[in-house]
Amino acid sequence: MSTEQGSHSNYRRTLGPVALTAVGLGSIIGSGWLFGAQRAAGIAGPAAILAWVIGAVVALTIALTYSELGAMFPKAGGMVRYGQYSHGSLAGYLAAWANWIAIVSVIPGEATASVQYMSSWKWQWAKDLYDGKELTGSGVALASVLLIFYFFLNWFAITLFAKTNNAITVFKVVVPVLTAGALMWSHFDTHNIESAGGFAPNGWSAVFTAVATSGIVWAYNGFQSPLNMAGEARNPGKSLPKAVIGSILIALVIYIALQVAFLMAVPSADLSDGWKALTYKSPLADLAIAWGLNWLAIVLYADAFISPSGTGMIYAATTSRMIHGVQENGHLPGIFGKVDPKTGVPRPALVLNLVVAFLFLAVFRGWGSLAEIVSVATVISYITGPVAVMSLRRIAPGLGRPVKLRAMPVIAPIAMIFGSLVLYWGKWPLTGKVILIMAVGLPIWAWYELRKPWAELKPHLKAGAWMVTYLLVMAFVSWAGGTEFGGKGYLAEGWDLLVVAVIGLAFYVWGVRSAWRNPTLVATEREIAALESDRLPDAEPAASK
């Protein structure tokens, strides 16, 4: 038995579809619902409603590609592995790095959200936690305590995590639904849609930018949490697709209700300078107080700890599985692949993520700045799914596919186009900054890979060239693109979106053609075959009856 098989035998396959859906929904409904409605309205006005729908369509399309991959390879840290299976070390590492950056930065983001909401309390010490733009020193200290709390909830056992998360998720779903209903009941002013510039006061480009940077991508990104915990799924072939798709659809309904409630509950006097001028510290709680719903404000202040903390707890769990996956890809020391045999928890990986979360908290002290970084990094990690799923159909047709959609040859390129568009919508220079963060991780890859013989390294470089080139081209197009997306204006409005769509399709074709049967894929095929042969003796007596 391989070392990898041994480490995975320490995971507990105890999570069914309900628990996995709770993981997905619990990841999606975190801090995004507390701040997303105001931030999206500030960018797009009432058209923010459409931004949530567009975000869900993008997430669903990409999630379908990852559902097939997750069911094929039910291992911990799922999404950091697929690029490695299809294209080898370079593309696999870039995808894993982007995905890990996107997810690990959510953990301090959730802690920041809790403290930021707390700053609206009436006491001076609470007001001193946040200065209107970022957390103060005392705010960072309190957020650090929350990070340690998330850490210890994951330290002991996956069963404790599952029981705790299921309870928290129920609360996290009930409170947003209650909030939307109460706000709609107390004040529903449809004139808000017409005032302050109309339905789309900043144009349709602002709707697309809201998808990319207001926390919408941040919110829906939670669909990947069940995939990253696939190593603990009882029946991944059936439970993973249900959890991924179900969590997105449930969240879509909740988010639209919250956005509508927010838009109609804002007092007309507060819109004198437009949607962008709204400066509520605790948006939904402030509106609840404005309309005399003090009981709801109290619930929201409590939930501002519970919802983000539940999501932070989940991401602390899933990122530790991702670190385990990166280590097994060969790009981290062996200690980070160790799983405690008694608890089924990868404890060294938990410690590493805690340290990195502290670093992010020190640099990015506001929810908005973290949401932007997370969203763009997430989109970069998305692009490997559509390419990997069709690449593996080409180079590994014999692998079992518990989930296999006939429409995938159409869904995959559309998902790649959607991902490219959202990356462009993120606006320059943010897109360039996050792509630069991707480059920062390359020395780690170089440390492990450049010591290999050229003949061994060359196919990995050749297969990963499409992704490196894609990031450079997208950075250039973002810089040269339309002014409405922060570019220099060398591409006319409308034509820029067509150019980005064509680029996405072209790199999809290049990526699929670049896939090769690399050593990681071959070893994984053997491992899967060995596991299936181990099950045969148990199956034969049943078949003979």
PDB file of N, CA and C in Angstrom, residues 379-445:
ATOM      1  N   VAL A 379     -11.584  32.739  -9.085  1.00  0.00           N
ATOM      2  CA  VAL A 379     -11.859  32.585 -10.512  1.00  0.00           C
ATOM      3  C   VAL A 379     -10.669  31.948 -11.229  1.00  0.00           C
ATOM      4  N   ILE A 380      -9.453  32.350 -10.848  1.00  0.00           N
ATOM      5  CA  ILE A 380      -8.263  31.747 -11.461  1.00  0.00           C
ATOM      6  C   ILE A 380      -8.225  30.253 -11.182  1.00  0.00           C
ATOM      7  N   SER A 381      -8.606  29.862  -9.977  1.00  0.00           N
ATOM      8  CA  SER A 381      -8.608  28.435  -9.652  1.00  0.00           C
ATOM      9  C   SER A 381      -9.719  27.693 -10.388  1.00  0.00           C
ATOM     10  N   TYR A 382     -10.790  28.401 -10.748  1.00  0.00           N
ATOM     11  CA  TYR A 382     -11.905  27.762 -11.445  1.00  0.00           C
ATOM     12  C   TYR A 382     -11.530  27.219 -12.818  1.00  0.00           C
ATOM     13  N   ILE A 383     -10.620  27.898 -13.524  1.00  0.00           N
ATOM     14  CA  ILE A 383     -10.423  27.588 -14.940  1.00  0.00           C
ATOM     15  C   ILE A 383      -9.868  26.196 -15.180  1.00  0.00           C
ATOM     16  N   THR A 384      -9.248  25.585 -14.170  1.00  0.00           N
ATOM     17  CA  THR A 384      -8.695  24.249 -14.390  1.00  0.00           C
ATOM     18  C   THR A 384      -9.768  23.166 -14.422  1.00  0.00           C
ATOM     19  N   GLY A 385     -10.913  23.409 -13.778  1.00  0.00           N
ATOM     20  CA  GLY A 385     -11.963  22.393 -13.759  1.00  0.00           C
ATOM     21  C   GLY A 385     -12.490  22.029 -15.133  1.00  0.00           C
ATOM     22  N   PRO A 386     -12.957  23.000 -15.928  1.00  0.00           N
ATOM     23  CA  PRO A 386     -13.461  22.689 -17.266  1.00  0.00           C
ATOM     24  C   PRO A 386     -12.408  22.028 -18.151  1.00  0.00           C
ATOM     25  N   VAL A 387     -11.148  22.487 -18.035  1.00  0.00           N
ATOM     26  CA  VAL A 387     -10.086  21.906 -18.861  1.00  0.00           C
ATOM     27  C   VAL A 387      -9.755  20.495 -18.391  1.00  0.00           C
ATOM     28  N   ALA A 388      -9.659  20.306 -17.080  1.00  0.00           N
ATOM     29  CA  ALA A 388      -9.269  18.995 -16.540  1.00  0.00           C
ATOM     30  C   ALA A 388     -10.315  17.934 -16.813  1.00  0.00           C
ATOM     31  N   VAL A 389     -11.597  18.286 -16.681  1.00  0.00           N
ATOM     32  CA  VAL A 389     -12.629  17.257 -16.834  1.00  0.00           C
ATOM     33  C   VAL A 389     -12.650  16.693 -18.259  1.00  0.00           C
ATOM     34  N   MET A 390     -12.491  17.559 -19.269  1.00  0.00           N
ATOM     35  CA  MET A 390     -12.490  17.059 -20.645  1.00  0.00           C
ATOM     36  C   MET A 390     -11.131  16.467 -21.023  1.00  0.00           C
ATOM     37  N   SER A 391     -10.060  16.959 -20.418  1.00  0.00           N
ATOM     38  CA  SER A 391      -8.744  16.373 -20.659  1.00  0.00           C
ATOM     39  C   SER A 391      -8.707  14.923 -20.198  1.00  0.00           C
ATOM     40  N   LEU A 392      -9.263  14.675 -19.008  1.00  0.00           N
ATOM     41  CA  LEU A 392      -9.253  13.325 -18.459  1.00  0.00           C
ATOM     42  C   LEU A 392     -10.170  12.397 -19.236  1.00  0.00           C
ATOM     43  N   ARG A 393     -11.237  12.937 -19.821  1.00  0.00           N
ATOM     44  CA  ARG A 393     -12.061  12.098 -20.700  1.00  0.00           C
ATOM     45  C   ARG A 393     -11.255  11.656 -21.921  1.00  0.00           C
ATOM     46  N   ARG A 394     -10.315  12.498 -22.345  1.00  0.00           N
ATOM     47  CA  ARG A 394      -9.504  12.174 -23.520  1.00  0.00           C
ATOM     48  C   ARG A 394      -8.372  11.219 -23.184  1.00  0.00           C
ATOM     49  N   ILE A 395      -7.647  11.468 -22.076  1.00  0.00           N
ATOM     50  CA  ILE A 395      -6.430  10.689 -21.800  1.00  0.00           C
ATOM     51  C   ILE A 395      -6.655   9.539 -20.826  1.00  0.00           C
ATOM     52  N   ALA A 396      -7.796   9.525 -20.124  1.00  0.00           N
ATOM     53  CA  ALA A 396      -8.072   8.445 -19.167  1.00  0.00           C
ATOM     54  C   ALA A 396      -9.530   8.021 -19.274  1.00  0.00           C
ATOM     55  N   PRO A 397      -9.948   7.558 -20.462  1.00  0.00           N
ATOM     56  CA  PRO A 397     -11.359   7.199 -20.646  1.00  0.00           C
ATOM     57  C   PRO A 397     -11.803   6.006 -19.821  1.00  0.00           C
ATOM     58  N   GLY A 398     -10.835   5.183 -19.374  1.00  0.00           N
ATOM     59  CA  GLY A 398     -11.189   3.982 -18.629  1.00  0.00           C
ATOM     60  C   GLY A 398     -11.467   4.208 -17.157  1.00  0.00           C
ATOM     61  N   LEU A 399     -11.161   5.391 -16.634  1.00  0.00           N
ATOM     62  CA  LEU A 399     -11.430   5.667 -15.229  1.00  0.00           C
ATOM     63  C   LEU A 399     -12.928   5.682 -14.955  1.00  0.00           C
ATOM     64  N   GLY A 400     -13.321   5.135 -13.817  1.00  0.00           N
ATOM     65  CA  GLY A 400     -14.733   5.139 -13.456  1.00  0.00           C
ATOM     66  C   GLY A 400     -15.244   6.543 -13.214  1.00  0.00           C
ATOM     67  N   ARG A 401     -16.440   6.800 -13.703  1.00  0.00           N
ATOM     68  CA  ARG A 401     -17.053   8.123 -13.534  1.00  0.00           C
ATOM     69  C   ARG A 401     -18.457   7.958 -12.955  1.00  0.00           C
ATOM     70  N   PRO A 402     -18.574   7.952 -11.627  1.00  0.00           N
ATOM     71  CA  PRO A 402     -19.904   7.832 -11.015  1.00  0.00           C
ATOM     72  C   PRO A 402     -20.851   8.934 -11.456  1.00  0.00           C
ATOM     73  N   VAL A 403     -20.292  10.102 -11.791  1.00  0.00           N
ATOM     74  CA  VAL A 403     -21.083  11.207 -12.334  1.00  0.00           C
ATOM     75  C   VAL A 403     -20.532  11.526 -13.715  1.00  0.00           C
ATOM     76  N   LYS A 404     -21.367  11.389 -14.746  1.00  0.00           N
ATOM     77  CA  LYS A 404     -20.909  11.680 -16.107  1.00  0.00           C
ATOM     78  C   LYS A 404     -22.065  12.284 -16.901  1.00  0.00           C
ATOM     79  N   LEU A 405     -21.963  13.579 -17.154  1.00  0.00           N
ATOM     80  CA  LEU A 405     -23.008  14.284 -17.887  1.00  0.00           C
ATOM     81  C   LEU A 405     -22.731  14.227 -19.383  1.00  0.00           C
ATOM     82  N   ARG A 406     -23.759  13.885 -20.164  1.00  0.00           N
ATOM     83  CA  ARG A 406     -23.603  13.848 -21.617  1.00  0.00           C
ATOM     84  C   ARG A 406     -23.305  15.234 -22.189  1.00  0.00           C
ATOM     85  N   ALA A 407     -23.817  16.246 -21.518  1.00  0.00           N
ATOM     86  CA  ALA A 407     -23.651  17.624 -22.022  1.00  0.00           C
ATOM     87  C   ALA A 407     -22.312  18.241 -21.636  1.00  0.00           C
ATOM     88  N   MET A 408     -21.426  17.498 -20.974  1.00  0.00           N
ATOM     89  CA  MET A 408     -20.177  18.080 -20.501  1.00  0.00           C
ATOM     90  C   MET A 408     -19.323  18.681 -21.622  1.00  0.00           C
ATOM     91  N   PRO A 409     -19.277  18.082 -22.831  1.00  0.00           N
ATOM     92  CA  PRO A 409     -18.498  18.726 -23.900  1.00  0.00           C
ATOM     93  C   PRO A 409     -18.986  20.130 -24.249  1.00  0.00           C
ATOM     94  N   VAL A 410     -20.227  20.444 -23.908  1.00  0.00           N
ATOM     95  CA  VAL A 410     -20.758  21.795 -24.124  1.00  0.00           C
ATOM     96  C   VAL A 410     -20.589  22.635 -22.851  1.00  0.00           C
ATOM     97  N   ILE A 411     -20.851  22.016 -21.706  1.00  0.00           N
ATOM     98  CA  ILE A 411     -20.784  22.737 -20.427  1.00  0.00           C
ATOM     99  C   ILE A 411     -19.365  23.212 -20.140  1.00  0.00           C
ATOM    100  N   ALA A 412     -18.367  22.371 -20.396  1.00  0.00           N
ATOM    101  CA  ALA A 412     -16.988  22.696 -20.033  1.00  0.00           C
ATOM    102  C   ALA A 412     -16.465  23.963 -20.723  1.00  0.00           C
ATOM    103  N   PRO A 413     -16.582  24.089 -22.056  1.00  0.00           N
ATOM    104  CA  PRO A 413     -16.096  25.339 -22.669  1.00  0.00           C
ATOM    105  C   PRO A 413     -16.885  26.563 -22.236  1.00  0.00           C
ATOM    106  N   ILE A 414     -18.192  26.393 -22.003  1.00  0.00           N
ATOM    107  CA  ILE A 414     -18.989  27.525 -21.508  1.00  0.00           C
ATOM    108  C   ILE A 414     -18.486  27.949 -20.128  1.00  0.00           C
ATOM    109  N   ALA A 415     -18.168  26.961 -19.285  1.00  0.00           N
ATOM    110  CA  ALA A 415     -17.646  27.269 -17.954  1.00  0.00           C
ATOM    111  C   ALA A 415     -16.321  28.023 -18.053  1.00  0.00           C
ATOM    112  N   MET A 416     -15.476  27.640 -19.002  1.00  0.00           N
ATOM    113  CA  MET A 416     -14.203  28.323 -19.192  1.00  0.00           C
ATOM    114  C   MET A 416     -14.422  29.771 -19.631  1.00  0.00           C
ATOM    115  N   ILE A 417     -15.371  29.993 -20.507  1.00  0.00           N
ATOM    116  CA  ILE A 417     -15.692  31.347 -20.960  1.00  0.00           C
ATOM    117  C   ILE A 417     -16.226  32.176 -19.800  1.00  0.00           C
ATOM    118  N   PHE A 418     -17.143  31.604 -19.035  1.00  0.00           N
ATOM    119  CA  PHE A 418     -17.694  32.307 -17.876  1.00  0.00           C
ATOM    120  C   PHE A 418     -16.584  32.702 -16.893  1.00  0.00           C
ATOM    121  N   GLY A 419     -15.689  31.744 -16.601  1.00  0.00           N
ATOM    122  CA  GLY A 419     -14.598  32.027 -15.671  1.00  0.00           C
ATOM    123  C   GLY A 419     -13.712  33.156 -16.171  1.00  0.00           C
ATOM    124  N   SER A 420     -13.417  33.170 -17.475  1.00  0.00           N
ATOM    125  CA  SER A 420     -12.586  34.220 -18.067  1.00  0.00           C
ATOM    126  C   SER A 420     -13.275  35.572 -17.984  1.00  0.00           C
ATOM    127  N   LEU A 421     -14.575  35.601 -18.231  1.00  0.00           N
ATOM    128  CA  LEU A 421     -15.324  36.855 -18.155  1.00  0.00           C
ATOM    129  C   LEU A 421     -15.335  37.410 -16.731  1.00  0.00           C
ATOM    130  N   VAL A 422     -15.562  36.551 -15.749  1.00  0.00           N
ATOM    131  CA  VAL A 422     -15.585  37.017 -14.362  1.00  0.00           C
ATOM    132  C   VAL A 422     -14.211  37.543 -13.952  1.00  0.00           C
ATOM    133  N   LEU A 423     -13.153  36.892 -14.408  1.00  0.00           N
ATOM    134  CA  LEU A 423     -11.802  37.373 -14.126  1.00  0.00           C
ATOM    135  C   LEU A 423     -11.604  38.775 -14.706  1.00  0.00           C
ATOM    136  N   TYR A 424     -12.076  38.995 -15.916  1.00  0.00           N
ATOM    137  CA  TYR A 424     -11.983  40.309 -16.553  1.00  0.00           C
ATOM    138  C   TYR A 424     -12.846  41.336 -15.832  1.00  0.00           C
ATOM    139  N   TRP A 425     -14.018  40.935 -15.404  1.00  0.00           N
ATOM    140  CA  TRP A 425     -14.919  41.848 -14.697  1.00  0.00           C
ATOM    141  C   TRP A 425     -14.327  42.326 -13.364  1.00  0.00           C
ATOM    142  N   GLY A 426     -13.361  41.578 -12.832  1.00  0.00           N
ATOM    143  CA  GLY A 426     -12.738  41.964 -11.575  1.00  0.00           C
ATOM    144  C   GLY A 426     -12.061  43.320 -11.630  1.00  0.00           C
ATOM    145  N   LYS A 427     -11.783  43.821 -12.823  1.00  0.00           N
ATOM    146  CA  LYS A 427     -11.231  45.158 -13.087  1.00  0.00           C
ATOM    147  C   LYS A 427      -9.727  45.252 -12.821  1.00  0.00           C
ATOM    148  N   TRP A 428      -9.069  45.936 -13.723  1.00  0.00           N
ATOM    149  CA  TRP A 428      -7.673  46.308 -13.537  1.00  0.00           C
ATOM    150  C   TRP A 428      -7.613  47.478 -12.538  1.00  0.00           C
ATOM    151  N   PRO A 429      -6.668  47.536 -11.594  1.00  0.00           N
ATOM    152  CA  PRO A 429      -5.466  46.691 -11.469  1.00  0.00           C
ATOM    153  C   PRO A 429      -5.634  45.479 -10.553  1.00  0.00           C
ATOM    154  N   LEU A 430      -6.853  45.255 -10.014  1.00  0.00           N
ATOM    155  CA  LEU A 430      -7.034  44.131  -9.092  1.00  0.00           C
ATOM    156  C   LEU A 430      -6.658  42.813  -9.752  1.00  0.00           C
ATOM    157  N   THR A 431      -7.077  42.624 -11.013  1.00  0.00           N
ATOM    158  CA  THR A 431      -6.735  41.376 -11.705  1.00  0.00           C
ATOM    159  C   THR A 431      -5.228  41.193 -11.797  1.00  0.00           C
ATOM    160  N   GLY A 432      -4.509  42.272 -12.103  1.00  0.00           N
ATOM    161  CA  GLY A 432      -3.058  42.188 -12.182  1.00  0.00           C
ATOM    162  C   GLY A 432      -2.415  41.869 -10.851  1.00  0.00           C
ATOM    163  N   LYS A 433      -2.939  42.449  -9.771  1.00  0.00           N
ATOM    164  CA  LYS A 433      -2.383  42.202  -8.438  1.00  0.00           C
ATOM    165  C   LYS A 433      -2.532  40.741  -8.045  1.00  0.00           C
ATOM    166  N   VAL A 434      -3.706  40.164  -8.314  1.00  0.00           N
ATOM    167  CA  VAL A 434      -3.921  38.767  -7.916  1.00  0.00           C
ATOM    168  C   VAL A 434      -3.108  37.826  -8.790  1.00  0.00           C
ATOM    169  N   ILE A 435      -2.993  38.142 -10.084  1.00  0.00           N
ATOM    170  CA  ILE A 435      -2.143  37.321 -10.953  1.00  0.00           C
ATOM    171  C   ILE A 435      -0.698  37.390 -10.477  1.00  0.00           C
ATOM    172  N   LEU A 436      -0.260  38.553  -9.956  1.00  0.00           N
ATOM    173  CA  LEU A 436       1.077  38.675  -9.378  1.00  0.00           C
ATOM    174  C   LEU A 436       1.218  37.781  -8.147  1.00  0.00           C
ATOM    175  N   ILE A 437       0.150  37.698  -7.331  1.00  0.00           N
ATOM    176  CA  ILE A 437       0.170  36.804  -6.170  1.00  0.00           C
ATOM    177  C   ILE A 437       0.356  35.358  -6.614  1.00  0.00           C
ATOM    178  N   MET A 438      -0.225  35.011  -7.788  1.00  0.00           N
ATOM    179  CA  MET A 438      -0.026  33.664  -8.316  1.00  0.00           C
ATOM    180  C   MET A 438       1.454  33.414  -8.603  1.00  0.00           C
ATOM    181  N   ALA A 439       2.147  34.452  -9.138  1.00  0.00           N
ATOM    182  CA  ALA A 439       3.570  34.307  -9.459  1.00  0.00           C
ATOM    183  C   ALA A 439       4.419  34.151  -8.206  1.00  0.00           C
ATOM    184  N   VAL A 440       3.960  34.739  -7.087  1.00  0.00           N
ATOM    185  CA  VAL A 440       4.713  34.674  -5.832  1.00  0.00           C
ATOM    186  C   VAL A 440       4.894  33.225  -5.372  1.00  0.00           C
ATOM    187  N   GLY A 441       3.954  32.373  -5.716  1.00  0.00           N
ATOM    188  CA  GLY A 441       4.030  30.984  -5.285  1.00  0.00           C
ATOM    189  C   GLY A 441       4.955  30.119  -6.116  1.00  0.00           C
ATOM    190  N   LEU A 442       5.406  30.618  -7.271  1.00  0.00           N
ATOM    191  CA  LEU A 442       6.222  29.793  -8.165  1.00  0.00           C
ATOM    192  C   LEU A 442       7.565  29.344  -7.575  1.00  0.00           C
ATOM    193  N   PRO A 443       8.236  30.152  -6.728  1.00  0.00           N
ATOM    194  CA  PRO A 443       9.488  29.648  -6.141  1.00  0.00           C
ATOM    195  C   PRO A 443       9.335  28.334  -5.370  1.00  0.00           C
ATOM    196  N   ILE A 444       8.168  28.130  -4.745  1.00  0.00           N
ATOM    197  CA  ILE A 444       7.943  26.863  -4.036  1.00  0.00           C
ATOM    198  C   ILE A 444       7.925  25.721  -5.037  1.00  0.00           C
ATOM    199  N   TRP A 445       7.209  25.933  -6.146  1.00  0.00           N
ATOM    200  CA  TRP A 445       7.188  24.916  -7.201  1.00  0.00           C
ATOM    201  C   TRP A 445       8.595  24.677  -7.724  1.00  0.00           C
TER     202      TRP A 445
END
